[in-house]
CSV table of C-alpha atoms and ligand atoms in Angstrom, one decimal:
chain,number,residue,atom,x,y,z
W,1,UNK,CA,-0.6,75.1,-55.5
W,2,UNK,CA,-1.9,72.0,-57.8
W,3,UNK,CA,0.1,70.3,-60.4
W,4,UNK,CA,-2.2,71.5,-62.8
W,5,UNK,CA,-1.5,75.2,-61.7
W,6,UNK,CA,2.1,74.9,-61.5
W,7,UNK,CA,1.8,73.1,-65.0
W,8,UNK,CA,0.0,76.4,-66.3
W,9,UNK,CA,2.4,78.7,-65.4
W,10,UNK,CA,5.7,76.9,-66.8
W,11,UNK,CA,3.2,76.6,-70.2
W,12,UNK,CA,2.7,80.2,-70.4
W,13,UNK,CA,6.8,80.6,-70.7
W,14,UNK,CA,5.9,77.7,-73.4
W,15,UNK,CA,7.6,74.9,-71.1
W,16,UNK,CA,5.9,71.4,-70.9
W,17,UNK,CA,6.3,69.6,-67.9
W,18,UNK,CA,4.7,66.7,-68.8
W,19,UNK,CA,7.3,66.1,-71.5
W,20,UNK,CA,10.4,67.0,-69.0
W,21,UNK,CA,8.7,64.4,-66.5
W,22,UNK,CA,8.8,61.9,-68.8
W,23,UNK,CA,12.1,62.3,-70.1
W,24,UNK,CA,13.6,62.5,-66.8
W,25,UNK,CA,12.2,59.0,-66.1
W,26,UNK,CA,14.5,58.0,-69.1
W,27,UNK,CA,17.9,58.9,-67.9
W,28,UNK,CA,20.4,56.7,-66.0
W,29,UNK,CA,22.1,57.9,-62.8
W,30,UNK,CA,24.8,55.9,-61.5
W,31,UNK,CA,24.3,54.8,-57.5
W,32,UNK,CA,27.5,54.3,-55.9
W,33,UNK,CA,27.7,51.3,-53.4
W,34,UNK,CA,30.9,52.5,-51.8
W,35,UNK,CA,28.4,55.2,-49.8
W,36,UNK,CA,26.8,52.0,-47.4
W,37,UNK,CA,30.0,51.2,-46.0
W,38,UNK,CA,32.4,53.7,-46.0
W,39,UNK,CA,34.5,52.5,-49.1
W,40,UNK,CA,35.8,49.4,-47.5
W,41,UNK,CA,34.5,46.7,-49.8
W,42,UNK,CA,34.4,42.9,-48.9
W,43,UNK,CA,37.8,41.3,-49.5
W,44,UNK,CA,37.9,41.4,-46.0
W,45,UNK,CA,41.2,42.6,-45.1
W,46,UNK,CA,40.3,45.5,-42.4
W,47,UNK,CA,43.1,47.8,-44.1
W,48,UNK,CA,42.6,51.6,-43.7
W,49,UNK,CA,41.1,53.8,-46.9
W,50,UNK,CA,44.3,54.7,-49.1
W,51,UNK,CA,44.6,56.8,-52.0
W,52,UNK,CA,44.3,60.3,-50.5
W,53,UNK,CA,40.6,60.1,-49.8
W,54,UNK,CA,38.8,59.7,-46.3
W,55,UNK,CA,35.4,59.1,-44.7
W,56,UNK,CA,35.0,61.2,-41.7
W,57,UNK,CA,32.1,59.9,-38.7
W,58,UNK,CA,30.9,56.6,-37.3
W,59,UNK,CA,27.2,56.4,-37.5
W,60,UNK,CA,26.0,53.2,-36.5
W,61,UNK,CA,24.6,51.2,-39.4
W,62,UNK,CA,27.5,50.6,-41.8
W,63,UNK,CA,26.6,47.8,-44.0
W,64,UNK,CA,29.2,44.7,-43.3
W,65,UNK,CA,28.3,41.9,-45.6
W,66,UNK,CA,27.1,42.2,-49.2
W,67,UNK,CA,23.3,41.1,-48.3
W,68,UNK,CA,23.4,43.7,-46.1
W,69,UNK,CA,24.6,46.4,-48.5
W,70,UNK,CA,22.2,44.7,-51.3
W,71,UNK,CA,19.4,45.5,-48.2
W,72,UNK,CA,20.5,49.0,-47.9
W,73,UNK,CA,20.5,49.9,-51.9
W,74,UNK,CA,16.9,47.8,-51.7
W,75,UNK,CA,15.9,50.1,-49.4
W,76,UNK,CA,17.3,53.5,-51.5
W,77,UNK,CA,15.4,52.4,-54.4
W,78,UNK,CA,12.4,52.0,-53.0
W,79,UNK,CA,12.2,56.0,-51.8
W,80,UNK,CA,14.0,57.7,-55.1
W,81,UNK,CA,12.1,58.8,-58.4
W,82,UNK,CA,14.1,58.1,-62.0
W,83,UNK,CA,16.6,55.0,-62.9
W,84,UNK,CA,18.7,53.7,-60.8
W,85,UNK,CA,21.9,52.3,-62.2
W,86,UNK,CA,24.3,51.0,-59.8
W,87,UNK,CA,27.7,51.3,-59.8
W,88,UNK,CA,30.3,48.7,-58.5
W,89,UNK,CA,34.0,49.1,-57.5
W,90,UNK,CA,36.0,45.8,-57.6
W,91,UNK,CA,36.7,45.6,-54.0
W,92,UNK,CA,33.2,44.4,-53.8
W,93,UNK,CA,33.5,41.1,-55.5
W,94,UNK,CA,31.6,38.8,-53.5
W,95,UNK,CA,33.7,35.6,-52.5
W,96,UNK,CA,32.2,32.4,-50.9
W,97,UNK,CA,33.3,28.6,-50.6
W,98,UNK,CA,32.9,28.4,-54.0
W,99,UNK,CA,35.1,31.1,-55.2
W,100,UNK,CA,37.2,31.9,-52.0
W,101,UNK,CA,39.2,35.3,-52.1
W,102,UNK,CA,42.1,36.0,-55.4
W,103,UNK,CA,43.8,38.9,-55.2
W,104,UNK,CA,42.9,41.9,-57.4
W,105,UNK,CA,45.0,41.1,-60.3
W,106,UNK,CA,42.8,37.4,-60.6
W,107,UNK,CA,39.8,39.1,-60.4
W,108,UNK,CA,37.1,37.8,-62.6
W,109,UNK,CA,33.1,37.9,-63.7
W,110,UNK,CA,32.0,35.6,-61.5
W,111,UNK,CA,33.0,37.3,-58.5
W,112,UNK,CA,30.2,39.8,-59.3
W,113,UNK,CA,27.5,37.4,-60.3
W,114,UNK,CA,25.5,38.3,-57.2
W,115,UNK,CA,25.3,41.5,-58.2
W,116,UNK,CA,24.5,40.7,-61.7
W,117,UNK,CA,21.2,38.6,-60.4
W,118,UNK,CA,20.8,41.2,-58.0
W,119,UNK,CA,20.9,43.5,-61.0
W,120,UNK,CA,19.4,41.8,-63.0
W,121,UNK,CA,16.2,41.2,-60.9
W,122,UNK,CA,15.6,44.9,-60.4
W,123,UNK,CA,15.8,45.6,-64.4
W,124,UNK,CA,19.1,47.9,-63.5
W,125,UNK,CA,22.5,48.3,-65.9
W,126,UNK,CA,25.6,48.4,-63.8
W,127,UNK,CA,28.6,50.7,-64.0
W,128,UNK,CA,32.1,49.6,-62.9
W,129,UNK,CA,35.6,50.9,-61.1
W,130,UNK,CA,38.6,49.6,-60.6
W,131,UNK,CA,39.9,49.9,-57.2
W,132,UNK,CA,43.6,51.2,-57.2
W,133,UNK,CA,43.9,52.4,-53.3
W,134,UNK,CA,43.3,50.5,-49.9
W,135,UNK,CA,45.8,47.8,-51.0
W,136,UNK,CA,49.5,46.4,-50.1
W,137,UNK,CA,50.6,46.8,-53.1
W,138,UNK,CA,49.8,50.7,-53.8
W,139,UNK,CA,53.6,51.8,-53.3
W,140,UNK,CA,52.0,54.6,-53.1
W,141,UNK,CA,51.1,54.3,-56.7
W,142,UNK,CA,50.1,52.5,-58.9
W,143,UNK,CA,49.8,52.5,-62.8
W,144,UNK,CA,52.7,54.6,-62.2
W,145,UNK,CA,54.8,53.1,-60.2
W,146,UNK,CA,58.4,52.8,-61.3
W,147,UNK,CA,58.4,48.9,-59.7
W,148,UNK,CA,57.7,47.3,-62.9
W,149,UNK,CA,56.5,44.5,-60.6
W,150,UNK,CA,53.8,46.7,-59.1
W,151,UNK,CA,52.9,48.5,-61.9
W,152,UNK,CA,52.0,45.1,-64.0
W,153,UNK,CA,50.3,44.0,-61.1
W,154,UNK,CA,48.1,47.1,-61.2
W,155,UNK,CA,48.0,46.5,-65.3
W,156,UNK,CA,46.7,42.9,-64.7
W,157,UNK,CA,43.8,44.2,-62.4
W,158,UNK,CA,42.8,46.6,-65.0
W,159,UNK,CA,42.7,44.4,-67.5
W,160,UNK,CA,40.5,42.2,-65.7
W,161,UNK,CA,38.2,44.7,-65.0
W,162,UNK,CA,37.7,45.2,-68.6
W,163,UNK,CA,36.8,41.9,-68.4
W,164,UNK,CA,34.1,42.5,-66.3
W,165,UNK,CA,32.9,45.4,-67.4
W,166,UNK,CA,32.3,43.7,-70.5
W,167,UNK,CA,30.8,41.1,-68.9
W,168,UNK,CA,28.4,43.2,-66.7
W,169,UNK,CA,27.6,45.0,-70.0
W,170,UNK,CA,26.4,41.8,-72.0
W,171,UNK,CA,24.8,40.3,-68.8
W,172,UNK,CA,22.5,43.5,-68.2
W,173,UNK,CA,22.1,44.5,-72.0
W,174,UNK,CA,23.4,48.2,-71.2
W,175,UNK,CA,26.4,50.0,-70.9
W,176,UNK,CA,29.0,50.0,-68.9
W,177,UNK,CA,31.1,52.8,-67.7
W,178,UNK,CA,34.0,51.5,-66.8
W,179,UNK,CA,36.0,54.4,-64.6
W,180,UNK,CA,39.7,54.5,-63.6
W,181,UNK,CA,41.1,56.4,-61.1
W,182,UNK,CA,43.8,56.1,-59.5
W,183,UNK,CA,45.3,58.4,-55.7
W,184,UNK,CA,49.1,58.1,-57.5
W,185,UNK,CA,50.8,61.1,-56.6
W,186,UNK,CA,53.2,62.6,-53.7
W,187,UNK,CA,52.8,64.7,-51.0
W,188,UNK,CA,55.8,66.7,-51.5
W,189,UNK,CA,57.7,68.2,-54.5
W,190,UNK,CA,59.0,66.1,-57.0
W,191,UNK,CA,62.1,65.9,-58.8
W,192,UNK,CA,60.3,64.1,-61.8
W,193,UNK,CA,57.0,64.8,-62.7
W,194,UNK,CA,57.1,63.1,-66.1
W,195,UNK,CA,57.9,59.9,-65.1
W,196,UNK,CA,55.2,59.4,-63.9
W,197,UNK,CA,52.8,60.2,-66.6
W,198,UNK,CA,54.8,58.3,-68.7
W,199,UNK,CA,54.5,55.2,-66.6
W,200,UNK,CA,50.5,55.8,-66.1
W,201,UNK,CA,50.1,56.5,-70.4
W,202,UNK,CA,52.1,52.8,-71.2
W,203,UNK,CA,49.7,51.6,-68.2
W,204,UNK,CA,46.4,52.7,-69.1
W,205,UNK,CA,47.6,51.7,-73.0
W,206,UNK,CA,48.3,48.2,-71.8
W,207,UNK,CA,45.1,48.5,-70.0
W,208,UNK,CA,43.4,49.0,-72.8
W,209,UNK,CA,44.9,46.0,-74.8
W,210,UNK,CA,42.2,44.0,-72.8
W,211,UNK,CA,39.5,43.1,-75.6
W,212,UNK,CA,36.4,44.9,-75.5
W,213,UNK,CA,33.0,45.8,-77.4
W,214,UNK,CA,33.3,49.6,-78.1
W,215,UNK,CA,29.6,49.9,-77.7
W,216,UNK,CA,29.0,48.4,-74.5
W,217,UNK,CA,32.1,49.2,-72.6
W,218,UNK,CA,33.4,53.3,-72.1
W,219,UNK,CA,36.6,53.3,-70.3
W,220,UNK,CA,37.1,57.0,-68.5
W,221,UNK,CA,40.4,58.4,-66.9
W,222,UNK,CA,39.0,60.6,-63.2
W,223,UNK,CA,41.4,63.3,-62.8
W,224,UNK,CA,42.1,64.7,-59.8
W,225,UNK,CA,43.5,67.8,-58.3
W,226,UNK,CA,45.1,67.0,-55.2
W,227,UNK,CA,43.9,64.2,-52.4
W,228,UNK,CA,44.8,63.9,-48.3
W,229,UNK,CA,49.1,63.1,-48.3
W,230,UNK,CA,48.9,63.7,-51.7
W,231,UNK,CA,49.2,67.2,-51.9
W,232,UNK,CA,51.9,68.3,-54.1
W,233,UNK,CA,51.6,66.5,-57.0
W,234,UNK,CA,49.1,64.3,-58.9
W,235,UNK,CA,49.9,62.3,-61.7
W,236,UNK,CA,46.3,62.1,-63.7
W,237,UNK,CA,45.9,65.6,-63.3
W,238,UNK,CA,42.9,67.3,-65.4
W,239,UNK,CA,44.7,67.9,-68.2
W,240,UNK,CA,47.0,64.8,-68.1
W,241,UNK,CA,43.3,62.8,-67.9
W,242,UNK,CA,41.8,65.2,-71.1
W,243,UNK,CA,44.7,64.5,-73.6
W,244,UNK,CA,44.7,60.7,-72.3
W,245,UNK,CA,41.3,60.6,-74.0
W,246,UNK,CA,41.9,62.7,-76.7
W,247,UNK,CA,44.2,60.2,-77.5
W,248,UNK,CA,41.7,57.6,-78.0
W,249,UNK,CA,38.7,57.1,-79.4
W,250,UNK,CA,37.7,54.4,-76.8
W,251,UNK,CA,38.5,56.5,-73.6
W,252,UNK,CA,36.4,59.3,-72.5
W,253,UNK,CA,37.0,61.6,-69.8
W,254,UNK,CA,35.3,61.6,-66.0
W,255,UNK,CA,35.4,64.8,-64.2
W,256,UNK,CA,34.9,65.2,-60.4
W,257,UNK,CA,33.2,68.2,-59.1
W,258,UNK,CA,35.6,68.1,-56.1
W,259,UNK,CA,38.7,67.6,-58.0
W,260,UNK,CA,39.4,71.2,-59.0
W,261,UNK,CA,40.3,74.3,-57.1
W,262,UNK,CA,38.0,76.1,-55.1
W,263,UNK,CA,36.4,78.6,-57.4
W,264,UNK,CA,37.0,76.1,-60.5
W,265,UNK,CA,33.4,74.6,-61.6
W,266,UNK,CA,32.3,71.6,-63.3
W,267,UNK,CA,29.7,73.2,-65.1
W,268,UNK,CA,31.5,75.5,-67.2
W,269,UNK,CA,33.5,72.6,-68.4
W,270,UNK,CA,30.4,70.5,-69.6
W,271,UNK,CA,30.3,72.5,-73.4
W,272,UNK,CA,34.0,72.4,-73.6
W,273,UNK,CA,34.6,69.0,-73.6
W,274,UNK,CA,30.7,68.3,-75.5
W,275,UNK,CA,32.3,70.7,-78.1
W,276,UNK,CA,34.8,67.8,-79.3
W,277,UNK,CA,33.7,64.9,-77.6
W,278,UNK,CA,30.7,62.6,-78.0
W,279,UNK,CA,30.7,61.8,-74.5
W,280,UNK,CA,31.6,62.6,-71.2
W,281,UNK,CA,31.3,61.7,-67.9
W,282,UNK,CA,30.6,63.2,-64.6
W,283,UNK,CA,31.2,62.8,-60.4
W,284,UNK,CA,28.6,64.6,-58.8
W,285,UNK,CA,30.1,65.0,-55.2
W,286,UNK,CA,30.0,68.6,-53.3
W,287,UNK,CA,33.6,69.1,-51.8
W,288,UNK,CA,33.4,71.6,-48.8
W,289,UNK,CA,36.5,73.3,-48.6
W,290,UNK,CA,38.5,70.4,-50.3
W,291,UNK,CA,37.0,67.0,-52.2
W,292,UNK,CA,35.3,66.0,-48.6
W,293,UNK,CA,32.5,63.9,-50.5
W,294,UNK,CA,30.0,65.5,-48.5
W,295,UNK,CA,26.1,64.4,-49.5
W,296,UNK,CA,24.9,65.7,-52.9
W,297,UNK,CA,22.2,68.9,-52.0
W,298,UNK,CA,19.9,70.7,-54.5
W,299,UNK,CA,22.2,73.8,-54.4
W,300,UNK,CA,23.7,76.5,-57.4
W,301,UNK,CA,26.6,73.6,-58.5
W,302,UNK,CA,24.4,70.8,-59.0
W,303,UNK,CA,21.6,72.9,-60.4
W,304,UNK,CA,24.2,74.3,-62.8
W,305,UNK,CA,25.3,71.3,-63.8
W,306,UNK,CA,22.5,69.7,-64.4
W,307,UNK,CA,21.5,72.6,-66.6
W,308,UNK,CA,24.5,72.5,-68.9
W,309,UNK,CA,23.9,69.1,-69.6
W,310,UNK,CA,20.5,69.7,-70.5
W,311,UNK,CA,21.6,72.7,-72.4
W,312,UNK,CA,24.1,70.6,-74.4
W,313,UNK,CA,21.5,68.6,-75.1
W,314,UNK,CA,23.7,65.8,-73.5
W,315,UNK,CA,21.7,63.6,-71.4
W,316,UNK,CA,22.1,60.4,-72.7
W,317,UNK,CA,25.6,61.4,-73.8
W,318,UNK,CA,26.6,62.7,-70.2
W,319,UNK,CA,27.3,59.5,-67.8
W,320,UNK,CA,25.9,60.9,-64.4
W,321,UNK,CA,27.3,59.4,-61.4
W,322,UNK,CA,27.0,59.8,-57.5
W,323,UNK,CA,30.1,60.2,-55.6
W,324,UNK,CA,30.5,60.8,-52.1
W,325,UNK,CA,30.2,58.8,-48.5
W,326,UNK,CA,29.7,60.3,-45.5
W,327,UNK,CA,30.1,58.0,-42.3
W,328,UNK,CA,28.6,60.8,-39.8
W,329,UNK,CA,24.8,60.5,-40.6
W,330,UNK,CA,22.4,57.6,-41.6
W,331,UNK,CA,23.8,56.4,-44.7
W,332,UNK,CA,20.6,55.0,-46.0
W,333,UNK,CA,19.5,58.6,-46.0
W,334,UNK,CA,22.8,60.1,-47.6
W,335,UNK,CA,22.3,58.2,-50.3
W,336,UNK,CA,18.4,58.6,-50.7
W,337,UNK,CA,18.9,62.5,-50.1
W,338,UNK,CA,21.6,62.7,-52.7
W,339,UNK,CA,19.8,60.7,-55.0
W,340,UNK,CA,16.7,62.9,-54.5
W,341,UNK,CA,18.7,66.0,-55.0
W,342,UNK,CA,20.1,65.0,-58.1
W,343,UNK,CA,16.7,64.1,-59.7
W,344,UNK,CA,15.6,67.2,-58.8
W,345,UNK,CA,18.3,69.2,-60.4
W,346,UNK,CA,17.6,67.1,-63.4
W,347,UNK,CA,13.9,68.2,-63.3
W,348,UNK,CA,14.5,71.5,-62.4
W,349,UNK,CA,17.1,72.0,-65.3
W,350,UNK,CA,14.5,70.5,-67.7
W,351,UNK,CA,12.0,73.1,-66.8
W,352,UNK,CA,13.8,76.1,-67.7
W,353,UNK,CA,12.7,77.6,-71.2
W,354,UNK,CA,16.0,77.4,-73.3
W,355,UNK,CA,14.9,78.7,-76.7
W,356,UNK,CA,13.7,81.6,-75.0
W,357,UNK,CA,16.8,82.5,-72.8
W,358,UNK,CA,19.3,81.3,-75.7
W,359,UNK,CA,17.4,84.0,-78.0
W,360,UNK,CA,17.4,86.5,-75.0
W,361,UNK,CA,21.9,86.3,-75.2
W,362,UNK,CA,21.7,85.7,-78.9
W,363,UNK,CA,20.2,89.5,-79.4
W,364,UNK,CA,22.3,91.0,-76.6
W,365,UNK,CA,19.3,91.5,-74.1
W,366,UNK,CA,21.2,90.8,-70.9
W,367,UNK,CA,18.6,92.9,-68.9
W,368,UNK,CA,15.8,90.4,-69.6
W,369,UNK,CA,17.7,87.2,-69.2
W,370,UNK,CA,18.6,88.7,-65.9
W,371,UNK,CA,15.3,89.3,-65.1
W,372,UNK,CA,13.7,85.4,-66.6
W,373,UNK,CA,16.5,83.7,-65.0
W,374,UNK,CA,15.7,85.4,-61.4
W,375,UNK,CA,11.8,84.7,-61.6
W,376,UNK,CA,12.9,80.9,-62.5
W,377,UNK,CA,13.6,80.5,-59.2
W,378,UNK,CA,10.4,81.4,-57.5
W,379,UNK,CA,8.4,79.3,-60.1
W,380,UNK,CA,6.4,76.8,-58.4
W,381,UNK,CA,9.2,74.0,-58.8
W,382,UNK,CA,8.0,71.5,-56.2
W,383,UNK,CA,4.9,70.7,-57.7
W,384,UNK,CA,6.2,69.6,-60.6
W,385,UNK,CA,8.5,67.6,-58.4
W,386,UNK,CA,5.9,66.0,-56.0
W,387,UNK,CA,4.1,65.0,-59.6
W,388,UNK,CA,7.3,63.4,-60.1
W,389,UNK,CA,7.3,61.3,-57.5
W,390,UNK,CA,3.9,60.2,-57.6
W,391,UNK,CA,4.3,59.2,-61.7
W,392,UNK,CA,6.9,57.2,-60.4
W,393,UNK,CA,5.3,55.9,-57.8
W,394,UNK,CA,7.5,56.6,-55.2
W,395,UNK,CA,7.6,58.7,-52.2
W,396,UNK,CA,7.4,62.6,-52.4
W,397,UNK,CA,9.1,65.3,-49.8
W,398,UNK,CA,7.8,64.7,-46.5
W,399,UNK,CA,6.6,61.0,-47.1
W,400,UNK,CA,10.1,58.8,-47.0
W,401,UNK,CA,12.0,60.1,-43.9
W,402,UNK,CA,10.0,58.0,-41.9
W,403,UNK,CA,10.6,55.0,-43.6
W,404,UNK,CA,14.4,55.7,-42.9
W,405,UNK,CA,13.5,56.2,-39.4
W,406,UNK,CA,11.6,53.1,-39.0
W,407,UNK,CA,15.1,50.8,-41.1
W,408,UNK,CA,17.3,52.3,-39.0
W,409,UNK,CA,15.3,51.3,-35.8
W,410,UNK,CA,14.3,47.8,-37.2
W,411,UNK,CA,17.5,47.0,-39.4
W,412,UNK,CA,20.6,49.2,-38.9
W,413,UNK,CA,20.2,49.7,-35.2
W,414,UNK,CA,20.9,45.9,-34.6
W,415,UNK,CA,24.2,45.9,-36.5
W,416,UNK,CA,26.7,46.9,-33.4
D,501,RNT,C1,38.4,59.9,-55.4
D,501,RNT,C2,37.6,59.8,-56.6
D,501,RNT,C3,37.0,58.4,-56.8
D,501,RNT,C4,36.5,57.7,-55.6
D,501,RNT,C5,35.8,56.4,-55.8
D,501,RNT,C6,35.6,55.7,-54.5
D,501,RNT,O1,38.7,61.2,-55.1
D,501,RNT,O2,36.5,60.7,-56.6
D,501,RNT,O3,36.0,58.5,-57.8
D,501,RNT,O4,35.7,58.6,-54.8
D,501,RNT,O5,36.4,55.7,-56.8
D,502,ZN,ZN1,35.1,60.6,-58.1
């Protein structure tokens, strides 16, 4: 089938995918570097990934130096439709002669200027974490830690990523979301679980003493349910993480769909928190059988997400971001296939004919919303997606593999 008659049949259910193309152009999703290199960053100390979270496989490839990761992400963006935004953690400051290596807590702007001309070149706003794991002084934790020497220390770093989220902000003329999350918790039963919480409220309050422009900078708190030697207790749980930002009208909350139990979803949270917050932001991972990180697919989760948020009308309210890295496959194409997927839940979300289906529950007719939702799915979906592609001028299904084939054999394969 043609674009044109795939475009005829969503307009006789009165949907225009013109309009959702063009929308979707329009919306930020958040590209995580942390999936080109397995989370290790570049300060260069060859430590092993803390914080309860792991990447499993050793595909040849791994990016090693930040021109080759700026390579890898060139070469992403050149086969995905829709805006790219990246997104930074701190351990990839870039240090040279210039500025040789300061710990985390010293941490300032102009250890991410590369990226901000790299940024800046490619027209792209930049997202930011700060990285509380994979470092001598997690005790295990962190913000929480009852050493008052290691829990300022952890303040500090916070603080100065404020500083450069603000500065990546002004630099690139958009927003940045600026996410903490922390691993602090403990593998076995506790004695004092409000401790703690205590500890990681005065921390992320001190945190948040750091000056910032309300409009450019959106701090979140990532909850989490449980992580790898962390499996009895974590101290930003969900609901620790939701009244954190209830608390504040400068914190928003970041949810994970791999940080709840196994028959919890993400997508029935969306409208809760839309229901009193202005914004929110999201994770999109897919955790198989706990928060693995595998790649991103186009399957029921991350279609229903994607359908809440366009059904709270929340797209440029809803921070979308990529989270996952898997060391067992080309991770060029992870992230490209991830990528991909997401756009396409996007699209395929903004194709479905609300007004219709919210009148269909409004008067009680469950039979035909059964029915409309059903045939939605055998809609001819990939047109409108290979139109997509080509209004973006980038490559459609069937067209881009090969160009991974061709990096890995030219580029990746020579990195031993
Ligand atoms: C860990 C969290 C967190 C990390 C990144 C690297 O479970 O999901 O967001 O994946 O910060
Ligand atoms: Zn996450």
């Amino acid at each position: 089938m043609s674009y044109a008659e795939a475009k005829a049949r969503y307009a006789a259910l009165g949907v225009d995918t013109d309009a959702a193309i063009e929308k979707l152009k329009s919306v930020p999703v958040a590209l995580h570097c942390w999936q080109g290199d397995d989370v290790r960053g570049f300060e260069g100390a060859g430590g092993a990934l803390t914080g309860g979270i792991q990447t499993t496989g050793n595909y040849p490839g791994r990016a090693r130096t930040p021109e080759e990761l700026m390579a890898d992400i060139d070469k992403v963006i050149a086969l995905v439709p829709g805006q790219v935004k990246m997104n930074l953690h701190a351990c990839y400051a870039i240090f040279d002669e210039e500025n040789p290596w300061v710990d985390r807590d010293r941490l300032e702007p102009k250890h991410f200027k590369k990226w901000v001309d790299f940024c800046k070149e490619r027209g792209l706003g930049c997202d930011f974490n700060p990285t509380f794991f994979s470092h001598p002084k997690c005790d295990p934790l962190t913000l929480s830690s009852p050493n008052e020497e290691t829990r300022k220390f952890w303040v500090e770093h916070g603080k100065a990523c404020i500083r450069i989220s603000n500065y990546l902000a002004e630099e690139l003329g958009k927003p940045c979301v600026m996410n903490i999350w922390t691993g602090d918790g403990f593998k076995d039963i506790p004695a004092d679980r409000i401790g703690p919480r205590l500890r990681y409220k005065k921390s992320f309050d001190e945190i948040l003493t750091e000056p910032f422009d309300p409009e450019k900078v959106y701090p979140c708190a990532e909850s989490k349910v449980f992580g790898i030697g962390v499996e009895s207790y974590t101290v930003g749980s969900a609901e620790w993480c939701i009244k954190y930002a209830d608390s504040r009208p400068d914190c928003i909350c970041l949810m994970d769909n791999g940080h709840y139990h196994p028959t919890e979803v993400v997508s029935d949270k969306i409208s809760a928190v839309l229901a009193y917050d202005k914004k929110m932001a999201l994770h999109v991972t897919r955790g198989v059988r706990w928060d693995s990180d595998h790649v991103v697919l186009f399957d029921d989760e991350t279609k229903e997400l994607c359908k809440e948020i366009v059904r709270c009308d929340g797209l440029d309210r809803v921070f979308i971001a990529l989270d996952y890295f898997d060391a067992s496959i080309n991770r060029v194409s992870a992230w490209v296939t991830g990528f991909r997927n997401l756009q396409k839940a996007l699209l395929y979300a903004l194709l479905e004919p609300s007004e219709t289906l919210t009148k269909l529950q409004n008067d009680g007719n469950w039979t035909k919303l059964m029915v409309m939702l059903e045939e939605q799915k055998t809609m001819p979906f990939g047109d409108v997606w290979q139109e997509y592609c080509r209004v973006c001028g980038k490559p459609e299904d069937g067209a881009w593999f090969a160009e991974i084939e061709n990096y890995e054999k030219e580029i990746l394969a020579g990195r031993c």
